mmCIF file of C-alpha atoms in Angstrom:
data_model
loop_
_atom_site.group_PDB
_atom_site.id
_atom_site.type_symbol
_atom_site.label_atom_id
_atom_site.label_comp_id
_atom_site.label_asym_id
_atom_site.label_seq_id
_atom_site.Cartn_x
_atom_site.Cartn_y
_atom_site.Cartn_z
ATOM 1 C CA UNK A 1072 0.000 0.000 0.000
ATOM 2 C CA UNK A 1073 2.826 2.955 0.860
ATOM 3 C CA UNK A 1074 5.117 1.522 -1.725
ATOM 4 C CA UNK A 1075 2.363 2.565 -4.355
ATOM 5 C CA UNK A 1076 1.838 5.654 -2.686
ATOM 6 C CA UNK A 1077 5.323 6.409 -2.862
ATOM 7 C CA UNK A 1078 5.433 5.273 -6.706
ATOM 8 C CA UNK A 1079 2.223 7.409 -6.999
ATOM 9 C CA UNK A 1080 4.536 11.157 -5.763
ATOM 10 C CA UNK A 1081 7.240 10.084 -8.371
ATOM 11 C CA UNK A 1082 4.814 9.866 -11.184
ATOM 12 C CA UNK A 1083 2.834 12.923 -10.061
ATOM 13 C CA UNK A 1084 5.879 15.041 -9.936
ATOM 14 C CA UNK A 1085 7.053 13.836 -13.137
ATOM 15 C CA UNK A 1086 3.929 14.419 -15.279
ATOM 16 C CA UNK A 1087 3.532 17.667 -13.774
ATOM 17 C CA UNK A 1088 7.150 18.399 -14.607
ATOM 18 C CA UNK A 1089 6.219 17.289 -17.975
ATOM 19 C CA UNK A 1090 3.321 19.081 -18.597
ATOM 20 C CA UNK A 1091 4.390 22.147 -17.443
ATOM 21 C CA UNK A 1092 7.656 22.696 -19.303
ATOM 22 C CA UNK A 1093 6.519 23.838 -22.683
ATOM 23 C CA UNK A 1094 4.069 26.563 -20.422
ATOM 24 C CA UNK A 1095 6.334 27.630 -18.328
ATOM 25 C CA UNK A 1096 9.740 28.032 -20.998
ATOM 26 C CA UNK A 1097 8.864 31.737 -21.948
ATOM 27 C CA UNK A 1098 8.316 33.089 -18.974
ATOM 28 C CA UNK A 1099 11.119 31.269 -17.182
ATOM 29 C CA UNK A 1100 13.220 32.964 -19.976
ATOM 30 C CA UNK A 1101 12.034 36.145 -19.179
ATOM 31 C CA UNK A 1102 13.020 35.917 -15.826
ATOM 32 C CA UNK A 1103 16.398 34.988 -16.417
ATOM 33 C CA UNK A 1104 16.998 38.123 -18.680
ATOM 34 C CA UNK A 1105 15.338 39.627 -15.901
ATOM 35 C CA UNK A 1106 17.514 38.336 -13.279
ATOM 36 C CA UNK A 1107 20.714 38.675 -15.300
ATOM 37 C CA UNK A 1108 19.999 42.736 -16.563
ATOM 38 C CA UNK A 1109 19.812 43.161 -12.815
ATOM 39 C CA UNK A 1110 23.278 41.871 -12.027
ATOM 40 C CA UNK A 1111 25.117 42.689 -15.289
ATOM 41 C CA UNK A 1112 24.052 46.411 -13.864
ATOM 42 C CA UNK A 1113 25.247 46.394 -10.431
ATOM 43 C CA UNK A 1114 21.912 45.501 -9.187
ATOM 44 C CA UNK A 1115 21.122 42.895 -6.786
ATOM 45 C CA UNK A 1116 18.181 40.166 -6.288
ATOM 46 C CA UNK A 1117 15.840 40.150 -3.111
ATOM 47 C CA UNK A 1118 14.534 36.754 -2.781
ATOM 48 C CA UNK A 1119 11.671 35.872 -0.290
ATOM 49 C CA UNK A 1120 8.939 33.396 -0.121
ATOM 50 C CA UNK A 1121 5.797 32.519 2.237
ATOM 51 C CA UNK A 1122 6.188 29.561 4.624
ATOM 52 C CA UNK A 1123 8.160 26.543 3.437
ATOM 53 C CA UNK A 1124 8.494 28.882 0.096
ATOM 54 C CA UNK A 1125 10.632 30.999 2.091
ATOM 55 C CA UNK A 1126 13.389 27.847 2.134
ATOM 56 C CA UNK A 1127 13.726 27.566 -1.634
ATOM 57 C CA UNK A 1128 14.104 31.900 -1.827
ATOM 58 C CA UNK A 1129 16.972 30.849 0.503
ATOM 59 C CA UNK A 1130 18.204 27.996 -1.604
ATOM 60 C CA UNK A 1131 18.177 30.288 -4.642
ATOM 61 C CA UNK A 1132 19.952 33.360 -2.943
ATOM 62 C CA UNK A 1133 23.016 30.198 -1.958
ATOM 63 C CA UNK A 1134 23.392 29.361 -5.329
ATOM 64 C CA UNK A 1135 23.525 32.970 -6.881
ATOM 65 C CA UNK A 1136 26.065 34.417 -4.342
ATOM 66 C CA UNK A 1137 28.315 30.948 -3.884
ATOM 67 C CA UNK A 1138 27.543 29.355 -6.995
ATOM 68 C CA UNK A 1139 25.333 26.798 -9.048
ATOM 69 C CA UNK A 1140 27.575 23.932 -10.569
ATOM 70 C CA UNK A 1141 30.676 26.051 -11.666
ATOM 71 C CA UNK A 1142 32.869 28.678 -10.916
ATOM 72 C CA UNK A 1143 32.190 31.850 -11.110
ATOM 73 C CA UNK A 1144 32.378 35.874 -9.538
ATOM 74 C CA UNK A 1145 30.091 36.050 -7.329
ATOM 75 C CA UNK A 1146 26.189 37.670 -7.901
ATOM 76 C CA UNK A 1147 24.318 40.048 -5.545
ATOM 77 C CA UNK A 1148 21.284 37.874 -3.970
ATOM 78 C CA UNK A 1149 19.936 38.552 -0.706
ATOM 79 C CA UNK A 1150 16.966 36.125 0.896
ATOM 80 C CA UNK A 1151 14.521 37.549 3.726
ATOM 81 C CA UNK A 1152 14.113 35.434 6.268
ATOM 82 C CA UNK A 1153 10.525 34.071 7.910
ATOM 83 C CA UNK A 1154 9.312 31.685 9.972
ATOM 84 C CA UNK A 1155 8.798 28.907 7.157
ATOM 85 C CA UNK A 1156 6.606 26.568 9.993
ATOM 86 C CA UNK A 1157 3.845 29.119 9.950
ATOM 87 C CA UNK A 1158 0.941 27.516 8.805
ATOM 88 C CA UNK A 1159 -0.429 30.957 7.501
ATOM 89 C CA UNK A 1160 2.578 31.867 5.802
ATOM 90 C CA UNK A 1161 0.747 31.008 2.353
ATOM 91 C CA UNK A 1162 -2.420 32.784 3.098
ATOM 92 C CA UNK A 1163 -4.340 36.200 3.072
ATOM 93 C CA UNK A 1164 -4.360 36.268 6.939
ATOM 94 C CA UNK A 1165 -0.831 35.313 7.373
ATOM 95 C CA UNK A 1166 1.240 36.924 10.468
ATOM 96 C CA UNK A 1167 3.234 39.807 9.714
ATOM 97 C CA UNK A 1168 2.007 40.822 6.230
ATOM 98 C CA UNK A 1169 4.435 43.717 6.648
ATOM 99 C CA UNK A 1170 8.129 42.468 6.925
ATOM 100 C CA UNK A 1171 9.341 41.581 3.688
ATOM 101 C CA UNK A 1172 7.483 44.642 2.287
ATOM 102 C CA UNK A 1173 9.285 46.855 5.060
ATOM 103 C CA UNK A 1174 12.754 45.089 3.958
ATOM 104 C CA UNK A 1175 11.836 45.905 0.555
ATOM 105 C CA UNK A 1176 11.673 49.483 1.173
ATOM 106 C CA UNK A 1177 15.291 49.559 3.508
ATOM 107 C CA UNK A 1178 17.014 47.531 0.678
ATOM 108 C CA UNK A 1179 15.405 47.444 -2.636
ATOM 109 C CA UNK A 1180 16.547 50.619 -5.566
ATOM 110 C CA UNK A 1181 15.233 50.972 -8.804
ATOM 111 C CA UNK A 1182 16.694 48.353 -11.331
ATOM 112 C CA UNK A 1183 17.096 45.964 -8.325
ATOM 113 C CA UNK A 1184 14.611 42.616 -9.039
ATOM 114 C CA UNK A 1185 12.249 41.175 -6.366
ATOM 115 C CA UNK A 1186 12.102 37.441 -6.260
ATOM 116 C CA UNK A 1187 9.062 36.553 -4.436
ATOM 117 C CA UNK A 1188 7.664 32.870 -3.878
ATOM 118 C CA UNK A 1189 3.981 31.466 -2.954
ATOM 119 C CA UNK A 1190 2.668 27.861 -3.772
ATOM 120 C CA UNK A 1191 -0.657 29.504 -3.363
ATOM 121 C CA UNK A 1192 -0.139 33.104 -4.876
ATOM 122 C CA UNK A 1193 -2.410 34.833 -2.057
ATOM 123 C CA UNK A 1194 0.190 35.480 0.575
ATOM 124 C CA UNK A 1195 -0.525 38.771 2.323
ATOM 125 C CA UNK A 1196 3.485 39.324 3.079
ATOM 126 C CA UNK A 1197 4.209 38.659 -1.078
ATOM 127 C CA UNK A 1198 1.183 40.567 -1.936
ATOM 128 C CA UNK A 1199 2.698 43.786 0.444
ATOM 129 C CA UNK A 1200 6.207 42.985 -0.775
ATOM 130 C CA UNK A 1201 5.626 43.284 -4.457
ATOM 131 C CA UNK A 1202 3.986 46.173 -4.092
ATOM 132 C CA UNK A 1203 6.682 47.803 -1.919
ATOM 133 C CA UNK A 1204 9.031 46.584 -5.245
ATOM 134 C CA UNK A 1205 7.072 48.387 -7.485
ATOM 135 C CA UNK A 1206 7.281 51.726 -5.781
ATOM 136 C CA UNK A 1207 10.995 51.431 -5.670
ATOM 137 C CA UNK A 1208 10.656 50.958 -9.803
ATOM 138 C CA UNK A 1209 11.974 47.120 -9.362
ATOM 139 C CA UNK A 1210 10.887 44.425 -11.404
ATOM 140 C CA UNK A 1211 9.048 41.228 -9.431
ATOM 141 C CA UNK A 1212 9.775 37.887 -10.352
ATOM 142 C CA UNK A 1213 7.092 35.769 -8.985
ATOM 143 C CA UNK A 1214 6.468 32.329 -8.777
ATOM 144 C CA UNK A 1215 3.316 31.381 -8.411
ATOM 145 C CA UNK A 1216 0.852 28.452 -7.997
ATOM 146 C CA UNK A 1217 -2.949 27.587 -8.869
ATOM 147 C CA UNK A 1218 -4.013 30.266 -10.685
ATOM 148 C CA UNK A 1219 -1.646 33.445 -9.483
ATOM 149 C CA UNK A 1220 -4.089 34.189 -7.148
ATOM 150 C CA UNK A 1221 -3.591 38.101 -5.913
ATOM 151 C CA UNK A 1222 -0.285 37.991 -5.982
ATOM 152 C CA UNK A 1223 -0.289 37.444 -9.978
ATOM 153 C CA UNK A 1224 -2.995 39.858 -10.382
ATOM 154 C CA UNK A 1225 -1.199 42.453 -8.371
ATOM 155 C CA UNK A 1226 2.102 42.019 -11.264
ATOM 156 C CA UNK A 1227 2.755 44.684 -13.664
ATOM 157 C CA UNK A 1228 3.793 44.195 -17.800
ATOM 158 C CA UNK A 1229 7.399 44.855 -16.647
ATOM 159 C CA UNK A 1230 7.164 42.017 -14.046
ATOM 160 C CA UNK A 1231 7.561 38.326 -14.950
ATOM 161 C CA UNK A 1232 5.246 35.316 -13.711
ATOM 162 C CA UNK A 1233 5.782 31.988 -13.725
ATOM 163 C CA UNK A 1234 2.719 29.765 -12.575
ATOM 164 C CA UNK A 1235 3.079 26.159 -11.578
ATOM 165 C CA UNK A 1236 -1.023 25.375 -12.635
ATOM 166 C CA UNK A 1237 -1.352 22.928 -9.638
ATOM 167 C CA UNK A 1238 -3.529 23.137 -6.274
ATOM 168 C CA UNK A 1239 -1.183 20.877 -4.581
ATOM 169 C CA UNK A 1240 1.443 23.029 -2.199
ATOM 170 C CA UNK A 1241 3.788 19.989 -3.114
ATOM 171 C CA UNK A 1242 3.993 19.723 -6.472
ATOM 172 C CA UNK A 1243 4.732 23.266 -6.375
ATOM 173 C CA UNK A 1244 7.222 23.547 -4.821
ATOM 174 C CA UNK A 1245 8.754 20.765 -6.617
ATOM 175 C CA UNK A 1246 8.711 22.711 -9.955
ATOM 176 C CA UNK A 1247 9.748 25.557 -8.049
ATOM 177 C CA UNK A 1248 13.030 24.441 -7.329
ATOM 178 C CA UNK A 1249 13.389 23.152 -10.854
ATOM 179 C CA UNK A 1250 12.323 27.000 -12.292
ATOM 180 C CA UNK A 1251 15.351 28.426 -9.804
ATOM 181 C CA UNK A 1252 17.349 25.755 -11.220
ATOM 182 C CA UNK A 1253 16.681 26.590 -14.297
ATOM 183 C CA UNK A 1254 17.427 30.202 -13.353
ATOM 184 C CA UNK A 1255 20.825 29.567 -11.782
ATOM 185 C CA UNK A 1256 21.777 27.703 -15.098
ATOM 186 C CA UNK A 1257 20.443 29.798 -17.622
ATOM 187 C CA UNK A 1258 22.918 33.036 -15.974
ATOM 188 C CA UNK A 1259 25.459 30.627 -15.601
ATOM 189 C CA UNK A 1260 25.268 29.672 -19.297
ATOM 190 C CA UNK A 1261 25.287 33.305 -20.243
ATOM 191 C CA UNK A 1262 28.095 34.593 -18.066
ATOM 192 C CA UNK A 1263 30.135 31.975 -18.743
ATOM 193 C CA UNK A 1264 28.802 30.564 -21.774
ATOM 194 C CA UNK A 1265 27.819 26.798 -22.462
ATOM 195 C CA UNK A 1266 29.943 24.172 -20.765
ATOM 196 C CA UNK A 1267 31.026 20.961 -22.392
#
């Protein structure tokens, strides 16, 4: 019984993996030009994401200053920090919809790009954060789930989304990591150019 349950995440992840590549190529393009006009500039990333979210804006601000799977100068990325166990991270009524906005405004110039992160795309602390990005003239990177949810219908033209179309927190967060990935790769490949 829980080996086929196991068998059943694997093939959920996969197909959703599968499925969603050929939706989600443009606009993970776009956020890689995004991301790498920022730094090419002298501007820096903000990364920050609601609940367990807020782990993978950490795991992409790692990879971006150290580095992804070569050598290279370092890049400007700087993660915001939340309690990542709070059930209502994810969530309209979340705690503190405030302090990544308020970090935002200390740390964030124009030409500087906010990464934000929400399986569910209604956090109130991404919602306030993008729109503390926007009135320092920075472009929002978000990455979404379901439908966008406010967060996606808070973006501007300039700003890039890139929505995982799946209910499940999980599954989100799995293609999630494999968008930042992707990300981390895609600069690599263009600062460096292609490896062998």
């Amino acid at each position: 019984m829980l080996d086929q349950r196991i068998q059943q995440h694997f093939i959920d992840s996969a197909d959703l993996k599968y499925q969603a590549g050929p939706m989600l190529g443009k606009p993970v393009y776009l956020a890689m030009q995004a991301l790498l006009a920022c730094v090419t500039s002298g501007g820096k990333v903000l990364a920050c994401g609601a609940g367990v979210s807020g782990l993978l804006a950490a795991h992409f601000a790692a990879h971006f200053v150290g580095r992804f799977e070569r050598e290279r100068p370092e890049l400007a990325a700087v993660a915001f920090e939340l309690d990542s166990t709070d059930p209502l991270a994810d969530t309209p009524d979340g705690a503190s919809p405030d302090r990544f906005a308020r970090q935002v405004r200390a740390l964030g110039q124009a030409g500087d790009v906010l990464l934000v992160l929400s399986a569910s795309g209604n956090s109130a602390a991404i919602l306030a954060a993008a729109e503390a990005a926007h009135a320092r003239e920075m472009t929002v990177v978000a990455l979404l789930g379901g439908n966008g949810g406010s967060v996606g219908r808070a973006l501007r033209e300039t700003d890039v989304q890139i929505c995982v179309p799946h209910e499940r927190a999980a599954r989100v967060h799995e293609v999630h990591l494999l968008t930042l990935h992707c990300l981390c790769d895609g600069i690599d490949a263009q600062l460096l150019g292609e490896d062998a």
